[in-house]
C-alpha atoms as a printed R data frame, in Angstrom:
    type eleno elety resid chain resno       x       y       z
1   ATOM     1    CA   MET     A     1  -8.954 -18.841  10.179
2   ATOM     2    CA   SER     A     2  -7.135 -16.008   8.751
3   ATOM     3    CA   TYR     A     3  -6.780 -14.799   5.111
4   ATOM     4    CA   ARG     A     4  -4.712 -12.774   3.309
5   ATOM     5    CA   THR     A     5  -4.676 -11.345  -0.386
6   ATOM     6    CA   TYR     A     6  -2.935 -12.935  -2.784
7   ATOM     7    CA   GLY     A     7  -3.893 -11.060  -5.016
8   ATOM     8    CA   PHE     A     8  -6.696 -10.378  -8.450
9   ATOM     9    CA   ILE     A     9  -7.622 -11.742 -11.385
10  ATOM    10    CA   LEU     A    10  -8.279  -9.840 -13.820
11  ATOM    11    CA   ASN     A    11 -10.953 -10.165 -17.500
12  ATOM    12    CA   SER     A    12 -11.051 -14.023 -16.108
13  ATOM    13    CA   ASN     A    13  -7.470 -14.870 -17.141
14  ATOM    14    CA   VAL     A    14  -5.129 -12.280 -16.502
15  ATOM    15    CA   LEU     A    15  -3.619 -12.888 -12.628
16  ATOM    16    CA   PHE     A    16  -2.082  -9.578 -10.310
17  ATOM    17    CA   ASN     A    17   0.110 -11.266  -8.086
18  ATOM    18    CA   ILE     A    18   0.752  -8.765  -5.648
19  ATOM    19    CA   SER     A    19   3.990 -10.087  -3.967
20  ATOM    20    CA   ASN     A    20   5.540 -10.533  -7.177
21  ATOM    21    CA   ARG     A    21   4.624  -7.298  -8.851
22  ATOM    22    CA   LYS     A    22   3.558  -9.294 -11.895
23  ATOM    23    CA   LEU     A    23   0.572  -9.317 -14.377
24  ATOM    24    CA   ILE     A    24   0.487 -12.593 -16.074
25  ATOM    25    CA   LEU     A    25  -1.728 -13.571 -19.008
26  ATOM    26    CA   TYR     A    26  -2.749 -17.633 -19.416
27  ATOM    27    CA   GLN     A    27  -4.282 -18.417 -22.725
28  ATOM    28    CA   GLU     A    28  -6.052 -21.969 -23.355
29  ATOM    29    CA   GLU     A    29  -8.152 -21.649 -26.233
30  ATOM    30    CA   GLY     A    30  -8.034 -20.045 -29.494
31  ATOM    31    CA   SER     A    31  -4.350 -20.204 -29.079
32  ATOM    32    CA   ALA     A    32  -2.184 -21.749 -31.551
33  ATOM    33    CA   LEU     A    33  -0.048 -23.067 -28.810
34  ATOM    34    CA   PRO     A    34  -2.167 -25.146 -26.309
35  ATOM    35    CA   PHE     A    35  -1.060 -22.809 -23.417
36  ATOM    36    CA   SER     A    36   0.333 -19.696 -23.716
37  ATOM    37    CA   ILE     A    37   1.822 -16.808 -20.669
38  ATOM    38    CA   LYS     A    38   2.526 -13.559 -21.082
39  ATOM    39    CA   ILE     A    39   4.127 -11.488 -18.110
40  ATOM    40    CA   VAL     A    40   4.572  -7.992 -17.434
41  ATOM    41    CA   SER     A    41   6.356  -6.790 -14.527
42  ATOM    42    CA   LEU     A    42   4.981  -4.041 -12.492
43  ATOM    43    CA   ASN     A    43   7.643  -1.434 -10.395
44  ATOM    44    CA   ASP     A    44   6.847  -0.756  -6.662
45  ATOM    45    CA   THR     A    45   4.685   2.210  -7.352
46  ATOM    46    CA   GLN     A    46   2.775   0.772 -10.253
47  ATOM    47    CA   SER     A    47   2.110  -2.260  -7.684
48  ATOM    48    CA   ARG     A    48   0.822  -0.005  -4.973
49  ATOM    49    CA   LEU     A    49  -1.547   1.892  -7.280
50  ATOM    50    CA   LEU     A    50  -3.414  -1.376  -8.626
51  ATOM    51    CA   SER     A    51  -3.169  -2.768  -5.503
52  ATOM    52    CA   PHE     A    52  -4.550  -0.002  -3.506
53  ATOM    53    CA   LEU     A    53  -7.109   0.817  -6.399
54  ATOM    54    CA   LEU     A    54  -8.290  -2.590  -6.681
55  ATOM    55    CA   HIS     A    55  -8.561  -3.473  -2.958
56  ATOM    56    CA   ASN     A    56 -10.771  -0.286  -3.228
57  ATOM    57    CA   ARG     A    57 -13.041  -1.089  -5.936
58  ATOM    58    CA   SER     A    58 -16.314  -1.266  -4.023
59  ATOM    59    CA   ASP     A    59 -16.240   2.820  -3.870
60  ATOM    60    CA   ASP     A    60 -17.728   4.311  -6.081
61  ATOM    61    CA   ILE     A    61 -14.993   6.787  -6.100
62  ATOM    62    CA   ILE     A    62 -11.792   6.433  -4.770
63  ATOM    63    CA   ASP     A    63 -10.172  10.009  -4.190
64  ATOM    64    CA   LYS     A    64  -7.111  11.264  -5.558
65  ATOM    65    CA   ASP     A    65  -5.841  12.351  -2.375
66  ATOM    66    CA   THR     A    66  -6.684   8.816  -0.880
67  ATOM    67    CA   ILE     A    67  -5.031   7.512  -3.518
68  ATOM    68    CA   MET     A    68  -1.841   9.772  -3.814
69  ATOM    69    CA   LYS     A    69  -1.820   8.931   0.598
70  ATOM    70    CA   ASN     A    70  -1.543   5.505  -0.145
71  ATOM    71    CA   VAL     A    71   0.489   5.121  -2.756
72  ATOM    72    CA   TRP     A    72   3.602   7.571  -2.419
73  ATOM    73    CA   ASP     A    73   3.078   9.875   1.063
74  ATOM    74    CA   ASP     A    74   2.725   6.803   3.071
75  ATOM    75    CA   PHE     A    75   5.835   5.433   1.688
76  ATOM    76    CA   SER     A    76   7.953   9.146   1.959
77  ATOM    77    CA   LEU     A    77   7.639   9.764  -1.323
78  ATOM    78    CA   SER     A    78   6.293  12.862  -3.028
79  ATOM    79    CA   SER     A    79   2.851  13.134  -4.644
80  ATOM    80    CA   SER     A    80   1.492  14.938  -7.029
81  ATOM    81    CA   SER     A    81  -1.883  15.100  -9.278
82  ATOM    82    CA   GLN     A    82   0.404  14.970 -12.817
83  ATOM    83    CA   ARG     A    83   2.823  12.410 -11.501
84  ATOM    84    CA   LEU     A    84  -0.807  10.280 -10.546
85  ATOM    85    CA   TRP     A    85  -1.674  10.829 -13.793
86  ATOM    86    CA   GLN     A    86   1.095   9.594 -15.294
87  ATOM    87    CA   SER     A    87   1.415   6.568 -13.268
88  ATOM    88    CA   ILE     A    88  -2.308   5.743 -14.264
89  ATOM    89    CA   ASN     A    89  -1.811   5.929 -17.833
90  ATOM    90    CA   ASP     A    90   1.595   3.739 -17.443
91  ATOM    91    CA   LEU     A    91  -0.648   1.200 -15.846
92  ATOM    92    CA   ARG     A    92  -2.780   1.042 -18.158
93  ATOM    93    CA   LYS     A    93  -0.817   0.765 -20.704
94  ATOM    94    CA   LYS     A    94   0.969  -2.524 -18.972
95  ATOM    95    CA   LEU     A    95  -2.882  -3.569 -18.356
96  ATOM    96    CA   SER     A    96  -3.718  -3.588 -22.036
97  ATOM    97    CA   ALA     A    97  -0.118  -5.438 -22.889
98  ATOM    98    CA   VAL     A    98  -1.660  -8.397 -20.803
99  ATOM    99    CA   GLY     A    99  -5.368  -7.840 -22.889
100 ATOM   100    CA   VAL     A   100  -6.990  -6.305 -19.875
101 ATOM   101    CA   GLU     A   101  -9.081  -3.311 -21.719
102 ATOM   102    CA   GLU     A   102  -7.611   0.055 -19.998
103 ATOM   103    CA   ASP     A   103 -11.495   1.178 -19.155
104 ATOM   104    CA   ILE     A   104 -10.882  -0.977 -16.040
105 ATOM   105    CA   ILE     A   105  -9.881   2.062 -14.586
106 ATOM   106    CA   ILE     A   106 -12.450   4.690 -14.803
107 ATOM   107    CA   ASN     A   107 -11.193   8.596 -14.743
108 ATOM   108    CA   VAL     A   108 -14.353  10.516 -12.439
109 ATOM   109    CA   HIS     A   109 -13.584  13.872 -13.694
110 ATOM   110    CA   GLY     A   110 -12.243  16.253 -11.260
111 ATOM   111    CA   SER     A   111 -12.574  13.480  -8.271
112 ATOM   112    CA   GLY     A   112 -10.775  10.791  -8.596
113 ATOM   113    CA   TYR     A   113 -10.857   6.956 -10.317
114 ATOM   114    CA   ARG     A   114 -13.302   3.838  -9.791
115 ATOM   115    CA   ILE     A   115 -12.857   0.574 -11.121
116 ATOM   116    CA   ASP     A   116 -14.775  -1.811 -13.194
117 ATOM   117    CA   GLU     A   117 -15.811  -4.400 -10.341
118 ATOM   118    CA   SER     A   118 -17.593  -6.756 -13.349
119 ATOM   119    CA   LYS     A   119 -13.768  -7.413 -14.069
120 ATOM   120    CA   VAL     A   120 -12.265  -8.183 -10.729
121 ATOM   121    CA   LEU     A   121 -11.946 -11.138  -8.631
122 ATOM   122    CA   LEU     A   122 -10.054 -11.166  -5.562
123 ATOM   123    CA   LEU     A   123  -7.389 -14.070  -4.883
124 ATOM   124    CA   HIS     A   124  -6.874 -15.327  -0.492
125 ATOM   125    CA   ILE     A   125  -5.127 -17.432   0.995
126 ATOM   126    CA   SER     A   126  -4.709 -18.711   4.431
């Protein structure tokens, strides 16, 4: 049986749906409503960036050049360290909007980034 990645669960209550480029927060407990949902949309680049980082979360450091190649260059887009930094910051803000701590993406000064693996669960579909 063949599996493909559907998305990821972040912080146990946020779904990153790769194909729809959405972050979906679902809450059941501690809410005034019995069930509440908050949805944040990602653009193509933000979605590719988050997906690439999460797929490579087991790496100690995800090198900046590797990220730029896989997120920008391979899609005939212009990459730069500044563009990567800005995209990471924008992505952190969107993650924060659905309750994911910004430190899920960890900056390794001068080298690249890491993902806090303890906050990530991979979802497959067959």
